[in-house]
Amino acid sequence: MKLFLTFFLLLQLAYGQLPDDTTLQKMIGSMLIVGFDGTSVDKESQIIKDIQAYNLGGVILFDKDFHSRDKTKNIRSPKQLKALTQQLKSFAQAPLFISVDQEGGKVARLKPAYGFIKIPSATAIAKLPTKKITTIYNQEAKMLREMGINMNFAPVLDLAIEPKNKVIYQMKRSYGKEPQKVARIASILIDAQKTNNIISVAKHFPGHGSSLQDSHKGFVDISNTWSKKELEPYKILLREQNLSAIMTAHVFNRELDSKYPATLSRKVNQKLLREQLGFRGVIISDDMQMKAISAHYSLKEAVTLAINAGVDMLLFGNQLSYNSTKELINTILTQVKSGKIPLSRIEEANKRITNLHTAQNIIQKPIIFKHQRKTMTKAYIKKHYGLDVKDINITPKIIVLHWTAVMNLKDSFKRLYPQRLLTDRKDIAAASALNVSAHYLIDRDGTIYQLMPDNWMARHVIGLNYSAIGVENVGGAKNKKEDLTAEQVRANIALVKYLKAKYPTISYLIGHHEYREMEKNPLWLEKDKGYRTKKADPGVKFMRAVRQGTQELHLKGANE
């Protein structure tokens, strides 16, 4: 239920109900990631009171206190850390990001000295063979998952282009000076973390590798050193649909904004990152208590400028200085109520954060999709759609919801797993030996599993596969009974919203039983006029409920 609390708050707003102070405080609270002192927590801990009172978006964990290096802040040992994260999650009443900076090398909160595995620096990693890099990052991601961490402020996408740079280059935090190499290695870490349900936060946009100062200590001007080349790793990973969260840098560049540093700049976050580069995920600030911000702006000015600039989550590490969660929330609340921060920005940020929680809760459970299945998919595309393609990538424009007609997850997955069609599917065997598949599978308790990349073609709906994302739901007894659960309804609503945010090209939402109503639609590509089946899934009531929950997206039905 935690995953859907923010969704219901947003649903209230959709019906024109202005939020009361408590609701608004929780919406603001979901936009904050804060640091705290302590290696364990209980119901009397201030951080727990804040999490429960404000639906806090997340916490950030450190090993040492910044001002007293012999003092442990949050991380002492694997056993202690695992207990701490379990405590945090047990008290949370809404989804909670538990984050760290675990890059490797000098920037690693989980250190070998405490009993964790050693992770080399980015510079050292870049010298290793791809297979070795993959092994190391899979080990690291597994360690983070086992410790209860679900968000990592990594990878670093900054380029190693300034040898005098103390905060990136000299600390060996960059994979190199060439964007393609940086993006390639970063994607290995992102994939490893995604497999282990960890959100990757790429940093520091629009680039910190050319700076000569440290934003922890004060103002950083990169106007004369920065180049557009520093945007390339972001462009590459965005083209690959591989970035869901990005951290801003507190750097000033008069070529991008003559007045504000990147974190506080609408020109950088909205115009450049969102509109020009097409990023649709969550923007997270670097620590707002760094001197580059705190020495030049009051708290009220800083949070107002950052949120209005397009930052969705504000990070307050409470290392360099201290701000209570109550102070942060009430400062933002006052600015919203006075109109200095539009309510629409709070709503917009909450929608993106909710989608990020959905992404974080999707479990990777891949079906076999090797050379044989890809080859058969290309052959299917040529035979049925008349297209001779080099790859099986699609541009998603439709979401099609299904039921499996099998009543448990294991058996449902077992049917989708093989590359070749099962022998009991004689009704569609003549069309192709390619097995049916889907991009997502939702269990009866609402757990979402991703079976394959959602921009590859799956065989799940006649005539529309080349533009459709398929979502299977476990259920539909005897392929007739409308028995999908309330948890599946909520999960489908969350997934549809996530997919629409990820792919703005999506404009249709249909049930499998409605697919033939699209035969006159330009998206219908089927050339075999005799290849049709009759479907009942996922049921009229189910589709009505999912459409009701996603009506704000204005998705079309099959006959529109």
Coordinates of C-alpha atoms in Angstrom, one line a residue:
M1 CA 0.0 0.0 0.0
K2 CA 2.9 2.4 0.6
L3 CA 3.5 2.8 -3.1
F4 CA 0.1 4.3 -3.7
L5 CA -0.3 6.8 -0.9
T6 CA 1.2 9.7 -2.9
F7 CA -1.0 8.6 -5.9
F8 CA -4.2 9.0 -3.8
L9 CA -3.1 12.4 -2.7
L10 CA -2.6 13.4 -6.3
L11 CA -6.0 11.9 -7.2
Q12 CA -7.6 14.3 -4.7
L13 CA -6.0 17.2 -6.4
A14 CA -7.2 16.0 -9.8
Y15 CA -10.7 16.5 -8.6
G16 CA -10.1 20.1 -7.7
Q17 CA -9.7 19.7 -4.0
L18 CA -7.0 22.1 -2.7
P19 CA -4.7 20.4 -0.2
D20 CA -4.9 21.3 3.4
D21 CA -1.6 22.0 5.2
T22 CA -1.1 18.4 6.4
T23 CA -1.5 17.1 2.8
L24 CA 0.7 19.8 1.4
Q25 CA 3.4 19.2 4.0
K26 CA 3.5 15.5 3.0
M27 CA 3.7 16.4 -0.7
I28 CA 6.6 18.7 0.2
G29 CA 8.1 16.0 2.5
S30 CA 8.2 13.6 -0.4
M31 CA 10.5 16.0 -2.2
L32 CA 13.2 16.0 0.5
I33 CA 16.2 13.6 1.1
V34 CA 17.8 14.4 4.4
G35 CA 20.7 13.2 6.5
F36 CA 20.6 12.3 10.2
D37 CA 22.8 11.2 13.0
G38 CA 22.7 7.7 14.4
T39 CA 23.6 4.1 13.6
S40 CA 20.2 2.8 14.8
V41 CA 16.7 4.3 15.1
D42 CA 13.5 3.7 17.0
K43 CA 10.1 5.3 17.2
E44 CA 11.4 8.1 19.4
S45 CA 14.2 9.0 16.9
Q46 CA 13.6 12.4 15.3
I47 CA 14.2 11.1 11.8
I48 CA 11.5 8.5 12.3
K49 CA 9.1 11.1 13.6
D50 CA 9.9 13.2 10.5
I51 CA 9.4 10.2 8.1
Q52 CA 6.0 9.4 9.6
A53 CA 4.8 13.0 9.9
Y54 CA 5.8 14.2 6.5
N55 CA 6.1 11.1 4.3
L56 CA 9.8 12.0 3.8
G57 CA 11.0 11.2 0.3
G58 CA 14.3 9.7 1.5
V59 CA 17.4 9.7 3.7
I60 CA 21.1 9.8 2.9
L61 CA 23.5 7.7 4.9
F62 CA 27.2 8.6 5.6
D63 CA 29.9 6.7 7.3
K64 CA 31.7 9.6 9.1
D65 CA 30.6 12.9 10.6
F66 CA 32.0 15.6 8.4
H67 CA 33.3 17.8 11.2
S68 CA 34.5 15.0 13.5
R69 CA 36.1 12.3 11.4
D70 CA 36.5 9.9 14.3
K71 CA 32.8 9.9 14.9
T72 CA 30.6 7.3 13.1
K73 CA 27.5 8.9 11.6
N74 CA 25.4 6.1 10.1
I75 CA 27.5 3.2 8.8
R76 CA 29.7 1.0 11.0
S77 CA 29.4 -2.6 9.7
P78 CA 27.3 -4.7 7.4
K79 CA 25.2 -6.2 10.2
Q80 CA 24.6 -2.7 11.7
L81 CA 23.8 -1.1 8.3
K82 CA 21.3 -3.8 7.4
A83 CA 19.6 -3.5 10.7
L84 CA 19.4 0.3 10.3
T85 CA 17.8 0.2 6.8
Q86 CA 15.3 -2.4 8.0
Q87 CA 14.4 -0.1 10.9
L88 CA 13.9 2.8 8.6
K89 CA 11.7 0.9 6.2
S90 CA 9.6 -0.7 9.0
F91 CA 8.6 2.8 10.3
A92 CA 8.0 4.4 6.9
Q93 CA 4.4 4.7 5.9
A94 CA 5.2 5.7 2.3
P95 CA 7.9 4.7 -0.1
L96 CA 11.3 5.8 1.2
F97 CA 14.6 6.2 -0.8
I98 CA 17.5 5.0 1.3
S99 CA 20.5 6.6 -0.4
V100 CA 24.3 6.7 -0.3
D101 CA 27.3 8.0 -2.3
Q102 CA 28.9 4.6 -3.3
E103 CA 31.0 5.4 -6.3
G104 CA 34.1 3.4 -5.4
G105 CA 37.6 4.5 -4.5
K106 CA 37.7 7.6 -2.3
V107 CA 34.0 8.2 -2.5
A108 CA 32.6 5.1 -0.9
R109 CA 30.4 5.1 2.3
L110 CA 30.6 1.3 2.4
K111 CA 34.3 0.8 3.0
P112 CA 36.5 -2.4 3.3
A113 CA 37.6 -1.1 6.7
Y114 CA 34.0 -1.7 7.9
G115 CA 33.7 -5.2 6.3
F116 CA 32.3 -4.3 2.9
I117 CA 33.8 -5.3 -0.4
K118 CA 36.3 -3.0 -2.0
I119 CA 35.1 -1.1 -5.1
P120 CA 37.9 0.5 -7.2
S121 CA 37.7 4.2 -8.2
A122 CA 36.1 5.1 -11.6
T123 CA 39.5 5.8 -13.0
A124 CA 40.7 2.4 -12.0
I125 CA 37.5 0.7 -13.2
A126 CA 38.0 2.3 -16.6
K127 CA 41.3 0.4 -17.1
L128 CA 39.7 -3.0 -16.7
P129 CA 38.1 -5.3 -19.3
T130 CA 34.3 -5.0 -19.7
K131 CA 33.7 -8.5 -18.2
K132 CA 35.6 -7.6 -15.1
I133 CA 33.8 -4.2 -14.7
T134 CA 30.5 -6.0 -15.0
T135 CA 31.5 -8.5 -12.3
I136 CA 32.6 -5.8 -9.9
Y137 CA 29.5 -3.7 -10.4
N138 CA 27.2 -6.7 -10.1
Q139 CA 28.9 -7.5 -6.8
E140 CA 28.5 -3.9 -5.6
A141 CA 24.9 -3.7 -6.6
K142 CA 24.1 -6.9 -4.9
M143 CA 25.9 -5.7 -1.7
L144 CA 23.8 -2.5 -1.8
R145 CA 20.6 -4.4 -2.2
E146 CA 21.4 -6.8 0.7
M147 CA 22.2 -3.8 2.9
G148 CA 18.8 -2.3 2.1
I149 CA 20.1 0.6 0.0
N150 CA 17.7 1.4 -2.9
M151 CA 19.3 4.6 -4.3
N152 CA 22.9 5.3 -5.2
F153 CA 24.3 8.7 -6.2
A154 CA 26.3 7.2 -9.0
P155 CA 27.5 6.9 -11.7
V156 CA 29.6 10.1 -12.2
L157 CA 29.3 11.3 -15.7
D158 CA 31.8 14.1 -15.4
L159 CA 34.6 14.0 -17.9
A160 CA 38.3 13.9 -16.8
I161 CA 39.3 16.9 -18.8
E162 CA 41.0 19.2 -16.2
P163 CA 44.0 17.8 -14.3
K164 CA 43.8 20.6 -11.8
N165 CA 40.3 19.7 -10.9
K166 CA 40.5 18.6 -7.2
V167 CA 36.9 17.3 -6.8
I168 CA 36.6 15.0 -9.8
Y169 CA 39.9 14.4 -11.7
Q170 CA 42.3 14.3 -8.7
M171 CA 39.9 12.1 -6.7
K172 CA 39.7 9.7 -9.6
R173 CA 36.0 9.9 -9.8
S174 CA 35.7 10.0 -13.7
Y175 CA 35.8 7.1 -16.1
G176 CA 37.7 9.2 -18.6
K177 CA 37.7 12.2 -20.9
E178 CA 35.8 10.6 -23.8
P179 CA 32.0 10.7 -23.5
Q180 CA 31.4 7.4 -25.3
K181 CA 33.6 5.6 -22.9
V182 CA 32.1 7.3 -19.8
A183 CA 28.6 6.5 -21.0
R184 CA 29.5 2.8 -21.8
I185 CA 31.0 2.1 -18.4
A186 CA 28.2 4.1 -16.6
S187 CA 25.6 2.0 -18.3
I188 CA 27.2 -1.2 -16.8
L189 CA 26.7 0.2 -13.3
I190 CA 23.2 1.4 -14.1
D191 CA 22.2 -2.0 -15.5
A192 CA 23.7 -3.8 -12.4
Q193 CA 21.8 -1.5 -10.1
K194 CA 18.6 -1.7 -12.0
T195 CA 18.8 -5.5 -11.8
N196 CA 19.0 -5.2 -8.0
N197 CA 16.2 -2.6 -7.8
I198 CA 18.5 0.3 -7.0
I199 CA 17.9 3.7 -8.5
S200 CA 20.9 5.2 -10.2
V201 CA 21.4 8.9 -9.9
A202 CA 23.7 10.2 -12.6
K203 CA 25.8 13.3 -11.7
H204 CA 26.8 16.2 -11.8
F205 CA 24.7 17.9 -14.5
P206 CA 25.7 19.8 -16.7
G207 CA 29.3 18.8 -15.9
H208 CA 31.8 19.3 -13.0
G209 CA 34.8 17.9 -14.7
S210 CA 36.2 21.2 -16.0
S211 CA 35.9 23.1 -12.8
L212 CA 38.8 24.5 -10.9
Q213 CA 37.0 24.9 -7.5
D214 CA 35.0 22.7 -5.1
S215 CA 31.3 23.5 -4.7
H216 CA 31.5 22.1 -1.2
K217 CA 33.6 25.1 -0.3
G218 CA 32.2 28.0 -2.3
F219 CA 31.3 29.5 -5.6
V220 CA 32.4 27.5 -8.7
D221 CA 32.6 29.3 -12.1
I222 CA 33.1 27.1 -15.2
S223 CA 32.2 29.7 -17.8
N224 CA 35.6 29.7 -19.3
T225 CA 36.4 26.0 -19.0
W226 CA 33.1 24.1 -19.7
S227 CA 32.3 22.8 -23.2
K228 CA 29.2 21.1 -24.7
K229 CA 31.2 17.9 -24.9
E230 CA 30.4 17.5 -21.2
L231 CA 26.7 16.9 -22.1
E232 CA 27.4 14.0 -24.4
P233 CA 27.3 11.2 -21.7
Y234 CA 23.9 12.4 -20.7
K235 CA 22.7 12.5 -24.4
I236 CA 24.0 9.0 -25.0
L237 CA 22.3 7.5 -22.0
L238 CA 19.1 9.4 -22.6
R239 CA 18.9 8.0 -26.1
E240 CA 19.3 4.6 -24.6
Q241 CA 16.4 5.3 -22.1
N242 CA 18.9 4.6 -19.3
L243 CA 18.5 7.6 -17.0
S244 CA 15.7 7.9 -14.5
A245 CA 17.3 10.4 -12.0
I246 CA 19.9 13.1 -12.5
M247 CA 21.7 15.2 -9.9
T248 CA 22.5 18.8 -10.6
A249 CA 25.8 20.5 -10.0
H250 CA 26.2 23.8 -8.1
V251 CA 28.3 25.3 -10.9
F252 CA 27.9 28.7 -12.5
N253 CA 28.2 29.0 -16.3
R254 CA 27.3 32.4 -17.7
E255 CA 27.0 30.7 -21.2
L256 CA 24.0 28.8 -19.9
D257 CA 22.6 31.2 -17.3
S258 CA 24.1 34.6 -16.6
K259 CA 22.6 34.8 -13.1
Y260 CA 22.2 31.5 -11.4
P261 CA 24.2 28.3 -10.8
A262 CA 22.9 25.2 -12.4
T263 CA 20.9 23.9 -9.4
L264 CA 18.9 27.2 -9.2
S265 CA 18.7 27.7 -13.0
R266 CA 15.5 27.2 -14.9
K267 CA 17.5 27.6 -18.1
V268 CA 19.7 24.7 -17.2
N269 CA 17.1 22.3 -15.7
Q270 CA 14.0 23.1 -17.7
K271 CA 15.2 24.5 -20.9
L272 CA 18.4 22.5 -21.4
L273 CA 17.9 19.2 -19.5
R274 CA 14.2 18.7 -20.0
E275 CA 13.3 20.5 -23.2
Q276 CA 16.5 20.2 -25.3
L277 CA 17.8 16.9 -24.0
G278 CA 14.4 15.3 -23.4
F279 CA 14.9 14.1 -19.8
R280 CA 11.6 13.2 -18.2
G281 CA 12.8 11.7 -14.9
V282 CA 13.5 13.1 -11.4
I283 CA 16.0 15.9 -11.0
I284 CA 17.7 15.8 -7.6
S285 CA 19.8 18.6 -6.2
D286 CA 23.4 18.2 -5.0
D287 CA 23.6 18.9 -1.2
M288 CA 21.9 22.3 -0.7
Q289 CA 24.1 23.0 2.3
M290 CA 27.2 23.2 0.2
K291 CA 28.8 26.7 0.4
A292 CA 28.3 27.3 -3.4
I293 CA 24.6 27.7 -2.4
S294 CA 24.4 28.3 1.3
A295 CA 27.0 31.1 1.3
H296 CA 25.2 33.1 -1.3
Y297 CA 21.5 32.4 -0.8
S298 CA 19.2 32.2 2.2
L299 CA 17.3 28.9 2.8
K300 CA 14.1 30.5 1.5
E301 CA 15.8 31.8 -1.6
A302 CA 17.6 28.6 -2.3
V303 CA 14.6 26.2 -2.1
T304 CA 12.3 28.6 -4.0
L305 CA 14.8 29.1 -6.8
A306 CA 15.6 25.3 -7.0
I307 CA 12.0 24.1 -7.1
N308 CA 11.0 26.8 -9.6
A309 CA 14.0 25.9 -11.7
G310 CA 12.7 22.3 -12.0
V311 CA 14.4 20.4 -9.2
D312 CA 12.1 17.7 -8.0
M313 CA 14.0 16.5 -4.9
L314 CA 16.2 18.6 -2.6
L315 CA 19.1 17.0 -0.8
F316 CA 20.1 18.2 2.7
G317 CA 22.9 16.0 4.0
N318 CA 23.1 17.7 7.4
Q319 CA 26.8 17.2 7.3
L320 CA 28.1 20.6 6.4
S321 CA 25.5 22.3 8.5
Y322 CA 22.0 21.5 9.9
N323 CA 18.4 22.2 8.9
S324 CA 15.6 20.4 10.7
T325 CA 13.0 18.7 8.4
K326 CA 10.3 20.9 10.0
E327 CA 12.2 24.0 9.1
L328 CA 12.6 22.9 5.5
I329 CA 9.0 21.9 5.0
N330 CA 7.5 25.0 6.6
T331 CA 9.8 27.2 4.6
I332 CA 8.6 25.6 1.4
L333 CA 5.0 25.5 2.6
T334 CA 5.1 29.3 3.3
Q335 CA 6.4 29.9 -0.2
V336 CA 3.7 27.8 -1.8
K337 CA 0.9 29.4 0.2
S338 CA 2.2 32.9 -0.8
G339 CA 2.4 31.9 -4.4
K340 CA 6.2 32.2 -4.7
I341 CA 6.3 28.5 -5.5
P342 CA 3.4 27.4 -7.7
L343 CA 1.4 24.5 -6.4
S344 CA 1.7 23.0 -9.9
R345 CA 5.5 22.6 -9.4
I346 CA 4.8 20.5 -6.2
E347 CA 2.3 18.4 -8.0
E348 CA 4.6 17.9 -11.0
A349 CA 7.5 16.9 -8.7
N350 CA 5.3 14.4 -6.8
K351 CA 4.1 12.8 -10.0
R352 CA 7.7 12.2 -11.1
I353 CA 8.7 10.9 -7.7
T354 CA 5.8 8.5 -7.7
N355 CA 6.9 7.2 -11.1
L356 CA 10.5 6.8 -9.8
H357 CA 9.1 4.7 -6.9
T358 CA 7.2 2.6 -9.4
A359 CA 10.5 2.1 -11.4
Q360 CA 12.3 1.2 -8.2
N361 CA 9.7 -1.4 -7.4
I362 CA 9.7 -3.1 -10.7
I363 CA 11.5 -6.5 -10.4
Q364 CA 13.7 -7.6 -13.3
K365 CA 12.7 -11.2 -14.3
P366 CA 14.0 -11.7 -17.8
I367 CA 12.6 -14.2 -20.2
I368 CA 15.0 -15.8 -22.8
F369 CA 15.6 -13.2 -25.5
K370 CA 18.7 -14.4 -27.3
H371 CA 19.7 -14.5 -30.9
Q372 CA 17.0 -17.0 -31.9
R373 CA 14.1 -15.0 -30.5
K374 CA 15.5 -11.8 -32.0
T375 CA 15.9 -13.5 -35.4
M376 CA 12.3 -14.9 -35.2
T377 CA 11.0 -11.5 -34.2
K378 CA 12.5 -9.9 -37.3
A379 CA 11.0 -12.6 -39.4
Y380 CA 7.6 -12.0 -37.8
I381 CA 7.9 -8.3 -38.5
K382 CA 8.7 -9.0 -42.2
K383 CA 6.0 -11.6 -42.7
H384 CA 3.2 -9.8 -40.9
Y385 CA 4.1 -6.1 -41.3
G386 CA 6.1 -6.1 -44.5
L387 CA 9.1 -4.4 -42.8
D388 CA 12.7 -5.5 -43.3
V389 CA 14.3 -4.2 -40.0
K390 CA 17.8 -4.3 -38.7
D391 CA 16.7 -4.5 -35.0
I392 CA 13.6 -5.1 -33.0
N393 CA 13.3 -1.7 -31.4
I394 CA 9.9 -0.1 -31.4
T395 CA 8.5 3.3 -30.7
P396 CA 5.8 2.6 -28.0
K397 CA 2.4 4.2 -28.9
I398 CA 0.0 1.8 -27.3
I399 CA -0.3 0.0 -24.0
V400 CA -2.2 -3.3 -24.2
L401 CA -3.4 -4.9 -20.9
H402 CA -3.9 -8.7 -20.8
W403 CA -4.6 -11.5 -18.4
T404 CA -2.6 -14.8 -18.5
A405 CA -5.5 -17.2 -18.0
V406 CA -3.1 -19.0 -15.7
M407 CA -3.6 -18.5 -12.0
N408 CA -0.1 -18.3 -10.6
L409 CA 3.0 -16.4 -11.3
K410 CA 5.4 -19.3 -11.7
D411 CA 3.3 -21.0 -14.4
S412 CA 2.5 -17.7 -16.2
F413 CA 6.2 -16.9 -16.4
K414 CA 7.0 -20.5 -17.5
R415 CA 4.8 -20.0 -20.6
L416 CA 6.4 -16.8 -21.6
Y417 CA 10.0 -17.8 -20.9
P418 CA 10.9 -20.0 -23.9
Q419 CA 11.9 -18.6 -27.3
R420 CA 9.7 -20.9 -29.3
L421 CA 5.9 -21.1 -29.2
L422 CA 4.6 -23.9 -26.9
T423 CA 3.0 -26.9 -28.6
D424 CA -0.5 -26.2 -27.2
R425 CA -0.8 -22.9 -29.1
K426 CA -2.1 -24.4 -32.3
D427 CA -4.5 -21.5 -32.8
I428 CA -1.6 -19.2 -33.7
A429 CA 1.2 -21.6 -34.6
A430 CA 0.7 -21.2 -38.3
A431 CA 1.5 -17.4 -38.0
S432 CA 4.9 -18.0 -36.5
A433 CA 6.9 -20.2 -34.2
L434 CA 8.0 -17.2 -32.2
N435 CA 6.7 -17.5 -28.6
V436 CA 4.3 -15.0 -27.2
S437 CA 5.7 -12.6 -24.7
A438 CA 5.0 -9.4 -22.8
H439 CA 7.1 -6.6 -21.5
Y440 CA 5.6 -6.7 -18.0
L441 CA 3.9 -9.3 -15.8
I442 CA 1.9 -8.3 -12.7
D443 CA 1.2 -10.8 -10.0
R444 CA -2.0 -11.0 -8.1
D445 CA -0.5 -9.1 -5.1
G446 CA 0.4 -6.2 -7.4
T447 CA 4.1 -6.9 -7.8
I448 CA 5.4 -5.8 -11.2
Y449 CA 8.0 -7.8 -13.1
Q450 CA 9.8 -6.7 -16.2
L451 CA 10.4 -9.5 -18.6
M452 CA 12.2 -7.8 -21.4
P453 CA 13.1 -4.2 -22.6
D454 CA 10.0 -2.2 -23.1
N455 CA 11.2 -0.8 -26.4
W456 CA 11.7 -4.2 -28.0
M457 CA 8.9 -5.8 -29.9
A458 CA 7.0 -8.6 -28.2
R459 CA 4.4 -10.9 -29.7
H460 CA 1.3 -10.3 -27.6
V461 CA -1.4 -8.5 -29.8
I462 CA -2.2 -9.2 -33.4
G463 CA -1.6 -6.2 -35.8
L464 CA -0.3 -3.8 -33.1
N465 CA 2.9 -5.5 -31.8
Y466 CA 5.2 -3.0 -33.6
S467 CA 4.0 -0.1 -31.5
A468 CA 2.6 -1.8 -28.3
I469 CA 3.8 -2.4 -24.8
G470 CA 2.2 -5.6 -23.4
V471 CA 1.3 -6.0 -19.8
E472 CA 0.1 -9.4 -18.6
N473 CA -1.8 -9.9 -15.4
V474 CA -1.8 -13.2 -13.6
G475 CA -5.4 -14.3 -13.5
G476 CA -8.5 -14.8 -15.7
A477 CA -9.5 -18.3 -14.7
K478 CA -10.4 -20.5 -17.7
N479 CA -9.8 -17.4 -19.9
K480 CA -13.3 -16.1 -18.9
K481 CA -13.5 -15.0 -15.3
E482 CA -13.0 -11.4 -14.5
D483 CA -11.0 -12.1 -11.4
L484 CA -8.1 -9.6 -11.4
T485 CA -7.4 -8.1 -8.0
A486 CA -7.6 -4.6 -6.6
E487 CA -3.9 -4.7 -6.1
Q488 CA -3.5 -5.4 -9.8
V489 CA -5.7 -2.5 -10.7
R490 CA -3.5 -0.2 -8.6
A491 CA -0.3 -1.7 -10.1
N492 CA -1.5 -1.2 -13.6
I493 CA -2.5 2.4 -12.9
A494 CA 1.0 3.0 -11.5
L495 CA 2.7 1.2 -14.4
V496 CA 0.7 3.0 -17.1
K497 CA 1.6 6.4 -15.6
Y498 CA 5.3 5.4 -15.4
L499 CA 5.3 4.2 -19.0
K500 CA 3.5 7.3 -20.3
A501 CA 6.1 9.5 -18.5
K502 CA 8.9 7.4 -20.0
Y503 CA 7.4 7.4 -23.5
P504 CA 5.4 10.5 -24.3
T505 CA 4.7 8.9 -27.7
I506 CA 2.2 6.6 -26.0
S507 CA -1.4 7.8 -26.8
Y508 CA -3.5 4.6 -26.6
L509 CA -4.5 2.4 -23.7
I510 CA -6.6 -0.7 -24.6
G511 CA -7.6 -4.1 -23.3
H512 CA -6.6 -7.1 -25.4
H513 CA -10.3 -7.8 -26.0
E514 CA -10.5 -4.4 -27.8
Y515 CA -7.7 -4.9 -30.2
R516 CA -9.8 -5.6 -33.3
E517 CA -11.5 -2.2 -33.0
M518 CA -8.1 -0.7 -34.2
E519 CA -8.1 -2.5 -37.5
K520 CA -8.7 0.8 -39.4
N521 CA -6.1 2.6 -37.3
P522 CA -2.8 3.6 -39.0
L523 CA -1.0 1.7 -36.3
W524 CA -2.6 -1.6 -37.4
L525 CA 0.0 -3.3 -39.6
E526 CA -1.2 -6.9 -40.0
K527 CA -1.1 -8.1 -43.6
D528 CA -2.7 -11.5 -43.1
K529 CA -6.4 -10.9 -43.3
G530 CA -7.1 -14.4 -41.9
Y531 CA -5.0 -14.0 -38.8
R532 CA -7.4 -13.0 -36.0
T533 CA -8.4 -14.4 -32.6
K534 CA -11.2 -13.5 -30.2
K535 CA -10.2 -12.3 -26.8
A536 CA -11.9 -11.6 -23.5
D537 CA -9.0 -10.3 -21.4
P538 CA -8.4 -8.4 -19.2
G539 CA -12.1 -7.8 -18.7
V540 CA -14.4 -4.8 -19.1
K541 CA -14.6 -3.9 -15.4
F542 CA -10.8 -4.0 -15.1
M543 CA -10.3 -1.7 -18.0
R544 CA -12.9 0.7 -16.7
A545 CA -11.0 0.9 -13.3
V546 CA -7.6 1.4 -14.9
R547 CA -8.9 4.1 -17.2
Q548 CA -10.6 5.8 -14.3
G549 CA -7.2 5.9 -12.4
T550 CA -5.3 7.2 -15.5
Q551 CA -7.8 9.6 -16.9
E552 CA -5.5 12.6 -16.3
L553 CA -3.2 11.1 -19.0
H554 CA -6.0 11.5 -21.7
L555 CA -5.1 8.2 -23.3
K556 CA -7.3 7.2 -26.2
G557 CA -9.4 4.0 -26.4
A558 CA -9.4 1.5 -29.2
N559 CA -12.1 3.2 -31.2
E560 CA -10.9 6.8 -30.8

